[in-house]
Short mmCIF file of C-alpha atoms and ligand atoms in Angstrom, two decimals:
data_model
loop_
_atom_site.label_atom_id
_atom_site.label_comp_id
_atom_site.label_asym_id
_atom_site.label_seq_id
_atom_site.Cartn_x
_atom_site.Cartn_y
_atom_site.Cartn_z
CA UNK A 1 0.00 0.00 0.00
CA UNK A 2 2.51 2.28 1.07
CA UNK A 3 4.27 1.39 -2.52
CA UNK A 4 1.27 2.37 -4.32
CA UNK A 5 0.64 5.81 -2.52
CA UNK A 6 4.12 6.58 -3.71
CA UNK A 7 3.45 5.79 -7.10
CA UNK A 8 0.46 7.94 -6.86
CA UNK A 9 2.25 10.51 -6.05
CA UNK A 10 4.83 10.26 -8.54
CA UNK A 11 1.85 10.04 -11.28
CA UNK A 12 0.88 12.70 -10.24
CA UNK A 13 4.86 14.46 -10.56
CA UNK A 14 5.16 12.14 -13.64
CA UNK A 15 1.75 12.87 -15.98
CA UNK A 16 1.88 16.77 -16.66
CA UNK A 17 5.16 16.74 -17.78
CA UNK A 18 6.65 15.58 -20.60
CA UNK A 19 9.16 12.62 -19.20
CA UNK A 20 10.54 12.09 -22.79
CA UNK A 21 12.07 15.18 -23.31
CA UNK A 22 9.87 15.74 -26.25
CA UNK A 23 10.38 19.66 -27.29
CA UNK A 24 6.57 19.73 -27.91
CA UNK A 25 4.66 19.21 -24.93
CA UNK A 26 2.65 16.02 -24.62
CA UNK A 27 -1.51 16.52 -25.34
CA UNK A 28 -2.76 15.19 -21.99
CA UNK A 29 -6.35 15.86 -20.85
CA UNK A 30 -6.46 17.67 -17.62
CA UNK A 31 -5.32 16.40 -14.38
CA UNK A 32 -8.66 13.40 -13.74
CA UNK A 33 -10.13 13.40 -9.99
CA UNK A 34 -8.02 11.58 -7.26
CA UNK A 35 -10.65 8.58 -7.03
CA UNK A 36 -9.68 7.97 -10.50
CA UNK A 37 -6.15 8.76 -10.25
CA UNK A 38 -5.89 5.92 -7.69
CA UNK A 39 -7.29 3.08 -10.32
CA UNK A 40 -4.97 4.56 -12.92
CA UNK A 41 -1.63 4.18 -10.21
CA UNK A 42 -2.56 0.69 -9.49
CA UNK A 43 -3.39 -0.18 -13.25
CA UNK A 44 0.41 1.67 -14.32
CA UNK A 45 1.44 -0.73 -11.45
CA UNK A 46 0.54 -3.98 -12.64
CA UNK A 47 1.97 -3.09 -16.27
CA UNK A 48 4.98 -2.19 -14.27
CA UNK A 49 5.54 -4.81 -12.41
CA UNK A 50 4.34 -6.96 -15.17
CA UNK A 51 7.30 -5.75 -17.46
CA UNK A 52 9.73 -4.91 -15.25
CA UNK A 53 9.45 -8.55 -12.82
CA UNK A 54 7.35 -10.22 -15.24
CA UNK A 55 4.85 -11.15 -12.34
CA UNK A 56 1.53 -9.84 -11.10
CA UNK A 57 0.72 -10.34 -15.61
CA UNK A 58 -3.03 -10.45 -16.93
CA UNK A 59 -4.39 -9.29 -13.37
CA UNK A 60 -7.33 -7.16 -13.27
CA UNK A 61 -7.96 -6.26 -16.41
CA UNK A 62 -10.92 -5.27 -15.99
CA UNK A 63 -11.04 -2.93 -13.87
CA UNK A 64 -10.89 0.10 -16.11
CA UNK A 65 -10.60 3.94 -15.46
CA UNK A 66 -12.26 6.26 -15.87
CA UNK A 67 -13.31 6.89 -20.01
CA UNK A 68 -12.01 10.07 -21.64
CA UNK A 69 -8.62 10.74 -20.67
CA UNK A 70 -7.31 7.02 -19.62
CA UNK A 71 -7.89 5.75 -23.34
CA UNK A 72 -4.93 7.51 -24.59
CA UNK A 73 -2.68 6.59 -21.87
CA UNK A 74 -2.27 2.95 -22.13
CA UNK A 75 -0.58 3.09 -25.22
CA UNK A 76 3.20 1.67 -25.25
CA UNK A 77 4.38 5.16 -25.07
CA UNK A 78 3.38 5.89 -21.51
CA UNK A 79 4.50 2.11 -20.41
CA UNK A 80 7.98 3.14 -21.86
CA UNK A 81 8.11 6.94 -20.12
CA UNK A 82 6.88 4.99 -16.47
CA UNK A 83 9.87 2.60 -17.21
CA UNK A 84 12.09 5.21 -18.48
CA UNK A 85 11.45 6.91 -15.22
CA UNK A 86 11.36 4.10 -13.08
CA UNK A 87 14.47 2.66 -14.67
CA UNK A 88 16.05 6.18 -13.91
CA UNK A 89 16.72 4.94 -10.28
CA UNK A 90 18.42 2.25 -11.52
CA UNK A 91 16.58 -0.79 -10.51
CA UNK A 92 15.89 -2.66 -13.04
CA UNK A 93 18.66 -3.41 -15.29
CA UNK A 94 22.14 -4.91 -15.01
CA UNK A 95 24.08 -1.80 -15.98
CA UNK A 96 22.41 -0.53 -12.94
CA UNK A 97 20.93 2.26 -15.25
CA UNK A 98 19.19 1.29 -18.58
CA UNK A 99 18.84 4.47 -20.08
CA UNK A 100 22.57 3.70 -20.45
CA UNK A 101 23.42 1.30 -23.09
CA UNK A 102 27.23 1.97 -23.84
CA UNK A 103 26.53 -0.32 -26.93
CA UNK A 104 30.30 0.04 -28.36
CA UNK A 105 30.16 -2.58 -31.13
CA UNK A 106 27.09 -1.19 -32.44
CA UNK A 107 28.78 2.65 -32.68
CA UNK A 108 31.86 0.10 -34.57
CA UNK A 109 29.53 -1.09 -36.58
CA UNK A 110 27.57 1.66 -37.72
CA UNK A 111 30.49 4.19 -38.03
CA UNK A 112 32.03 1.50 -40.27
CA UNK A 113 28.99 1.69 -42.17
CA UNK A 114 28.27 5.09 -42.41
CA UNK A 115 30.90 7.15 -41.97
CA UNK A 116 32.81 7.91 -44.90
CA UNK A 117 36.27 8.76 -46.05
CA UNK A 118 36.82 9.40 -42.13
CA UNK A 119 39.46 6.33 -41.34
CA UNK A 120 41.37 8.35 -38.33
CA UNK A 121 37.98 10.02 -37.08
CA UNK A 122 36.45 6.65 -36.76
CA UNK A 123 39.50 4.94 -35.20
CA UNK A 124 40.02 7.86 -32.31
CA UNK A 125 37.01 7.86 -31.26
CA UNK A 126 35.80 4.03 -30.89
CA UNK A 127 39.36 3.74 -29.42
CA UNK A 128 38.68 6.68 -26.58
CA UNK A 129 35.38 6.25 -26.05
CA UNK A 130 35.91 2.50 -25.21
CA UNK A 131 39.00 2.77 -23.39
CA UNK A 132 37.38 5.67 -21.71
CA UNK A 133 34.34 3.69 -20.65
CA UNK A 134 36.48 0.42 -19.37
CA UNK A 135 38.67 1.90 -17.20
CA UNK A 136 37.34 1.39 -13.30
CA UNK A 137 38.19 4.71 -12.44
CA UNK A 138 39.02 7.32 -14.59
CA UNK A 139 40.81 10.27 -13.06
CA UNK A 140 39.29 13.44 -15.48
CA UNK A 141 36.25 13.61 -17.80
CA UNK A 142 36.94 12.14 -21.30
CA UNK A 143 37.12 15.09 -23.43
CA UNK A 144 37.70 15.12 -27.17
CA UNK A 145 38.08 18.09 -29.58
CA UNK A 146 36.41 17.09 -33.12
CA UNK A 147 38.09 19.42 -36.35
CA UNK A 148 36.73 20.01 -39.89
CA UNK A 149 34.79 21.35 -42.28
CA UNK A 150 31.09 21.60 -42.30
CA UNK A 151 29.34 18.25 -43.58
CA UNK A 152 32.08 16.54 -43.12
CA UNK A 153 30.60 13.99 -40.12
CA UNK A 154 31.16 15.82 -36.76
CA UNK A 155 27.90 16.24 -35.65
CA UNK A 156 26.85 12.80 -37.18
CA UNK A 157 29.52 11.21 -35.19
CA UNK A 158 28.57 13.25 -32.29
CA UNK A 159 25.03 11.55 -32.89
CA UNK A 160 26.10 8.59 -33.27
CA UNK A 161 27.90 8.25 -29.66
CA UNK A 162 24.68 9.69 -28.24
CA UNK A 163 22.75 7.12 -29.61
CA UNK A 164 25.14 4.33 -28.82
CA UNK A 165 25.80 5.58 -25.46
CA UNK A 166 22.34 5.58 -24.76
CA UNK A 167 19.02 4.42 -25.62
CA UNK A 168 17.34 7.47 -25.90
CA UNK A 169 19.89 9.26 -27.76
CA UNK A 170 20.27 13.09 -28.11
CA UNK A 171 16.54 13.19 -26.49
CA UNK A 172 18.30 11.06 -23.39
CA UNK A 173 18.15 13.70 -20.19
CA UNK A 174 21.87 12.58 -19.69
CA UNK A 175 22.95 14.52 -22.91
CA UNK A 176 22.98 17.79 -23.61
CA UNK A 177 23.86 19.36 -26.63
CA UNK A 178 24.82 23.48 -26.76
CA UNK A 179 25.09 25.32 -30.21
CA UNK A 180 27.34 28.06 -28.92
CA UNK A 181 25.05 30.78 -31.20
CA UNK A 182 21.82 29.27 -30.47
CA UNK A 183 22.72 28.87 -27.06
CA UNK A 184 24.57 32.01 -26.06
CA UNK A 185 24.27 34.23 -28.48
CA UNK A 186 24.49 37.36 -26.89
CA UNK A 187 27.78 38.35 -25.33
CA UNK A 188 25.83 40.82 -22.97
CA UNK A 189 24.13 38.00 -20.99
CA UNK A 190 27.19 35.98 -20.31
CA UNK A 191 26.98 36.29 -17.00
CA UNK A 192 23.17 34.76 -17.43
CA UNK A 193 24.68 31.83 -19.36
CA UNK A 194 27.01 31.22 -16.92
CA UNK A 195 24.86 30.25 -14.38
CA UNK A 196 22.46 28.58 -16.64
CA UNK A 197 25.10 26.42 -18.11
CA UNK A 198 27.05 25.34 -14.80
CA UNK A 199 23.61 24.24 -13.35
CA UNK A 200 22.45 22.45 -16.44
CA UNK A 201 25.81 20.80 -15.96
CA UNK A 202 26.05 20.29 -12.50
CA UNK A 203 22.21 18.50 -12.82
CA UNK A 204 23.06 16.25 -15.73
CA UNK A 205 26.34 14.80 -13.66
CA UNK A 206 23.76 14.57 -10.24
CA UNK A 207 21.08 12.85 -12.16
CA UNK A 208 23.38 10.83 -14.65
CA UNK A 209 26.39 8.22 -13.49
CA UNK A 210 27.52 9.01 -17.06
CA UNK A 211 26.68 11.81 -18.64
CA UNK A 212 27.90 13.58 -22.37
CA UNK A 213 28.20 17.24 -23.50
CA UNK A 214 28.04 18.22 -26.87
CA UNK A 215 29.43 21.85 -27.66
CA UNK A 216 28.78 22.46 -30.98
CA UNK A 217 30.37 25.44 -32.60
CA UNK A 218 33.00 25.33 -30.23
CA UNK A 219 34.78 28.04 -31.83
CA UNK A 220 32.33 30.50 -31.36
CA UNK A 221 32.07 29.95 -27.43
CA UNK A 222 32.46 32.87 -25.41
CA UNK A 223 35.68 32.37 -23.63
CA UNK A 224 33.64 33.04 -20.40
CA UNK A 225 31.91 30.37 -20.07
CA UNK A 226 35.13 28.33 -20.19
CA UNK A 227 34.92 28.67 -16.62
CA UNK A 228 32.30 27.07 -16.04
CA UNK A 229 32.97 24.32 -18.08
CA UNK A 230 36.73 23.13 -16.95
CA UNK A 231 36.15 22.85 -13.42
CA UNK A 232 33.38 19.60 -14.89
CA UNK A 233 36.32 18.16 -16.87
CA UNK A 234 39.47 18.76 -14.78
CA UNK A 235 41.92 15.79 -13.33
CA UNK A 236 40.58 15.04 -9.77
CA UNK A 237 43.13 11.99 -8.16
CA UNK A 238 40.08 10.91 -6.53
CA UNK A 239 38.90 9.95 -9.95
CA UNK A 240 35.40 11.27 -10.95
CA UNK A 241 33.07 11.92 -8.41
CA UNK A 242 31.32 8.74 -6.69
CA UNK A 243 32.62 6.93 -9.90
CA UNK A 244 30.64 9.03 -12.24
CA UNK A 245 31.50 9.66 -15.93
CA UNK A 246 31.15 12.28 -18.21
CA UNK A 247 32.44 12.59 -21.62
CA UNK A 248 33.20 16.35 -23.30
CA UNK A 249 32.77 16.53 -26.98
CA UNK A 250 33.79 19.88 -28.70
CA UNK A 251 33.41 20.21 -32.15
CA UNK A 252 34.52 23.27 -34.41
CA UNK A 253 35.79 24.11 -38.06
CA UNK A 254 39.06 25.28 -36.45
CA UNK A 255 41.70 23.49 -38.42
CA UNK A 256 39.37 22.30 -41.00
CA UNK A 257 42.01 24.45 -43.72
CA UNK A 258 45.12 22.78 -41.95
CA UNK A 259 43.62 19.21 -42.80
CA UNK A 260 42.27 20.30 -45.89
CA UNK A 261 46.03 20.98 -46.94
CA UNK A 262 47.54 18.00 -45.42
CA UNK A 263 45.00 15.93 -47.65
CA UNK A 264 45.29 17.79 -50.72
CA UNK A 265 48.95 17.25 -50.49
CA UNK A 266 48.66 13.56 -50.35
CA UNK A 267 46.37 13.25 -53.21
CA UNK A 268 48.59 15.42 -55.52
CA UNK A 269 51.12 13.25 -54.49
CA UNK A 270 49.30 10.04 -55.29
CA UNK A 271 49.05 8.84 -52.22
CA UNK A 272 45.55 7.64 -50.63
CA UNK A 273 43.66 9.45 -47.60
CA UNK A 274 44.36 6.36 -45.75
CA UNK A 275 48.15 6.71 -45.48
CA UNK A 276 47.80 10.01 -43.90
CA UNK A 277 49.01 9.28 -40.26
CA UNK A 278 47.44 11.01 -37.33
CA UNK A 279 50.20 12.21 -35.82
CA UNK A 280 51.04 14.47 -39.03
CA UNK A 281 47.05 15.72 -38.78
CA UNK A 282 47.70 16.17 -34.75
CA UNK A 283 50.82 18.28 -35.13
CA UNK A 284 49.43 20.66 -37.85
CA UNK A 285 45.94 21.07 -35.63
CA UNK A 286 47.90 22.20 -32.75
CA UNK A 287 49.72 24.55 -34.65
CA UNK A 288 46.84 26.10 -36.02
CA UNK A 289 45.04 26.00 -32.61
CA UNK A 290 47.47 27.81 -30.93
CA UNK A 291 47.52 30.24 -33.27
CA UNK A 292 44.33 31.50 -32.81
CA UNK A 293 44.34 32.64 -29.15
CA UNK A 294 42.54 35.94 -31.31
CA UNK A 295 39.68 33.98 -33.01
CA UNK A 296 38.99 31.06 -30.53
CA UNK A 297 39.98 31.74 -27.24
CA UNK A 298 38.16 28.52 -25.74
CA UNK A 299 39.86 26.08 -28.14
CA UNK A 300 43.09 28.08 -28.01
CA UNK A 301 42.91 27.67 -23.65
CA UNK A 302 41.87 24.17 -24.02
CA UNK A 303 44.82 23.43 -25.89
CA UNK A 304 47.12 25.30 -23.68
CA UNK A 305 45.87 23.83 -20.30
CA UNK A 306 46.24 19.48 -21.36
CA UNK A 307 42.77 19.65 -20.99
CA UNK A 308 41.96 17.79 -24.53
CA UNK A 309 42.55 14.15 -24.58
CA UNK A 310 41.92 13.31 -28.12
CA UNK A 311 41.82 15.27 -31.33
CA UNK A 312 39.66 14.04 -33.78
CA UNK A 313 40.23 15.02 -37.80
CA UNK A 314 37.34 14.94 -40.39
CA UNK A 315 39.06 15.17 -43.37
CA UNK A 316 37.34 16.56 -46.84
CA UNK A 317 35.41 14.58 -48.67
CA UNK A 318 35.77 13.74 -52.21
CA UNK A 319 32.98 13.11 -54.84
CA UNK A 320 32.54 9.18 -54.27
CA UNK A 321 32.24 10.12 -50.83
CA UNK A 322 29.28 12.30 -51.48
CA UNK A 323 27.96 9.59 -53.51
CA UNK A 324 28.08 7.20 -50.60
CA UNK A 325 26.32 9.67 -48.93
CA UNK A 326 23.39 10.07 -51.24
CA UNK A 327 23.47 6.06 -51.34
CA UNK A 328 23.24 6.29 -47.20
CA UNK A 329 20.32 9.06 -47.61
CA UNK A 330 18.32 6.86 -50.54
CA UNK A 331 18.59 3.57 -48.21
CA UNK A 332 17.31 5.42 -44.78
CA UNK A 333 13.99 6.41 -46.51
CA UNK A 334 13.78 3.12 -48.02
CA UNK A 335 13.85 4.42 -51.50
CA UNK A 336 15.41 2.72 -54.73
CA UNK A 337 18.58 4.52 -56.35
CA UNK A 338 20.19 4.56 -59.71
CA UNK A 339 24.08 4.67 -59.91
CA UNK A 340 22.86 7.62 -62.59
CA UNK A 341 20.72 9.31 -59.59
CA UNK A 342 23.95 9.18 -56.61
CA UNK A 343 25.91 10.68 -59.64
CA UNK A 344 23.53 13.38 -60.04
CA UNK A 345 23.27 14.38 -56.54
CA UNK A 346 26.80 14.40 -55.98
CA UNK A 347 27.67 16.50 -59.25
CA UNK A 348 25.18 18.83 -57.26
CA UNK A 349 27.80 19.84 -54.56
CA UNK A 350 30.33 22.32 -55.18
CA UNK A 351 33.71 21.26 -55.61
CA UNK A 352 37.14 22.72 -55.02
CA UNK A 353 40.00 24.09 -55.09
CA UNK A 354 39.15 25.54 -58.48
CA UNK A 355 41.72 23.72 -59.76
CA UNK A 356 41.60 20.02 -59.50
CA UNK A 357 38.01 19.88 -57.95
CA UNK A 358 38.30 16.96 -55.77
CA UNK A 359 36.83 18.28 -52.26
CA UNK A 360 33.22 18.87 -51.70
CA UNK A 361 32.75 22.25 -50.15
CA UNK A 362 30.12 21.40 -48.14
CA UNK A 363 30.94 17.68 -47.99
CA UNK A 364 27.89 15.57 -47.06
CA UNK A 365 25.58 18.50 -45.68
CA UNK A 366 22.46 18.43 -46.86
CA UNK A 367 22.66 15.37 -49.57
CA UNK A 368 19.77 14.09 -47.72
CA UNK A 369 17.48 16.71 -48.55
CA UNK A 370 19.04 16.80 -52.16
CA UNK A 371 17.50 13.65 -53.16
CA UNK A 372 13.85 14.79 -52.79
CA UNK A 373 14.75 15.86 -56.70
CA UNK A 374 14.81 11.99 -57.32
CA UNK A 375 11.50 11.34 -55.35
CA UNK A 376 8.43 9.58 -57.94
C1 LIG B 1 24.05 -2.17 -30.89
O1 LIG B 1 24.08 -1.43 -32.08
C2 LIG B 1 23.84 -2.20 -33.24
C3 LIG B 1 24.06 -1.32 -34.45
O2 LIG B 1 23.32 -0.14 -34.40
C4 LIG B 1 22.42 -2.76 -33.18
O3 LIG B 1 22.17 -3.55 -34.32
C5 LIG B 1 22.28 -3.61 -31.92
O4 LIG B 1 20.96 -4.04 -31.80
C6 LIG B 1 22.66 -2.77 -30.69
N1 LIG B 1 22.65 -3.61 -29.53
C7 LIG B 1 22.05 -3.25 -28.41
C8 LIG B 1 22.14 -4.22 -27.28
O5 LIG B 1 21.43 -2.21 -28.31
#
């Protein structure tokens, strides 16, 4: 009894709000009378403990709320926010938290897959994010600086360890992702930020043992609400707090011309993408990084301080690339494609330098939405 009177409670906490993290809010009827609210909790308890123990199955059917606003509530969607939330105390899954999945082979797998012309992206970060995840007790935050031009897979690898990590992906409440101009765009309301962003982060790392930030735009970051941000990813010989994890991922166009140049200079030369070695890429990113103490003081103070453990290169992409791409966007809406159509959608990019043409400016970016041309 006492059991259920919580759980009435927490309906009550649970049903106005929207537990998904939906940015629309979720069409409920209006709050139903607290006779009603009582056969609801005990009804959301049975499915409960039905899923979660697998006993207590098939019991009282019958007994039915309320007509109106139950009907819409006993769909699968409101059996997966209860668990959601119920699993958020971590009681019902081996990991001790099931919104956490840490599904490593998958992210392999489906960078393998989908991520092209990337082979040293791909390799640093499967390599940090697993060693990063199997150590017992990491001493800092994991933090890793992604560099490249636009389209050229940062924020779909940034995706891609969101949704690996966890099963709710980017909508999961233990990621957050900041667009440094969406975000903060106004440099007079730093201060504002400030506190908005240290107790966004502070929350996420209470709520979540492992939690990931996503700074996108990194470049553009006002240099104040650095911070905010290092004390979250600095050493501590404790190791993280009460074992907790959190992984930093910055991503920014800084160094996207260094690369470029490094690559271009192994094509002319012959040579394939693949032979480029990282520590070639690593040296010229730093060089360019600290460089630019004028344009990006956050990546240029990130550098400086050790505070990066990994440096991720996208390189450019060339035109079979982009075709791969278009193949990739064709396949995900479950539409048929021509070799003649992929051709046509990659000779739609822009390519450069003017010269030999073999980089796409905007590399993958928006191929998907290029191939409504091709729809019946
Ligand atoms: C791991 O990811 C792969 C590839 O996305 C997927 O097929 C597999 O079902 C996932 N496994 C788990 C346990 O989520």
């Amino acid at each position: 009894l006492k059991r259920n009177s919580r759980w009435l409670m927490m309906l009550y906490l649970l049903l106005p709000k929207s537990a998904l993290g939906l940015e629309e809010p979720l069409r409920l009827a209006p709050l139903p009378a607290a006779s009603e609210l009582e056969t609801l909790s005990k009804q959301y308890w049975q499915y409960l403990a039905c899923k979660v123990w697998q006993e207590g199955c098939g019991k009282e059917e019958k007994s039915s709320p309320g007509p109106g606003w139950s009907l819409p509530l006993v769909g699968q969607d409101y059996l997966e926010i209860l668990s959601t939330w119920y699993c958020s105390f971590g009681k019902c899954c081996e990991t001790g938290d099931c919104r956490i999945i840490n599904n490593i082979t998958g992210l392999e797998l489906d960078l393998h897959e989908q991520l092209h012309g990337q082979h040293l992206a791909k390799e640093v970060v499967i390599r940090a994010v697993r060693g990063f995840l199997q150590s017992p007790q990491p001493q800092k935050a994991l933090v890793l600086s992604f560099h490249g031009w636009s389209g050229t897979g940062k924020n779909f690898v940034a995706r891609m360890v969101a949704a690996h990590l966890y099963r709710d992906g980017l909508r999961s409440e233990c990621v957050r992702v900041f667009i440094a101009l969406f975000h903060f765009p106004h440099h007079n309301y730093v201060d504002s930020y400030k506190v908005q962003l240290e107790k966004q982060i502070r929350e996420t790392m209470q709520h979540c043992q492992q939690s990931l930030f996503i700074f996108d735009e990194a470049e553009k970051l006002h240099f104040g609400l650095l911070d905010v941000i290092k004390p979250f990813m600095a050493r501590s010989d404790k190791g993280q707090k009460d074992n907790r994890r959190s992984i930093f991922l910055f991503l920014s166009n800084i160094g996207g011309s260094a690369i470029n140049e490094v690559t271009l200079g192994f094509l002319r030369a012959g040579r394939a993408r693949e032979e480029i070695p990282m520590e070639l890429l690593e040296q010229q990113l730093r060089l360019e990084m600290l460089q630019l103490a004028g344009r990006s003081r956050v990546l240029h103070h990130l550098l400086e301080e050790n505070l990066v453990d990994f440096f991720v290169p996208f390189l450019p992409l060339e035109y079979h690339h982009v075709k791969l791409c278009a193949r990739d966007a064709f396949l995900a809406r479950g539409l048929p494609y021509t070799e003649a159509a992929l051709d046509e959608v990659a000779s739609m990019m822009v390519f450069v330098p003017k010269e030999e043409k073999l980089f796409s400016a905007q590399g993958c970016k928006s191929v998907s939405q290029r191939i409504n041309y091709f729809l019946p």
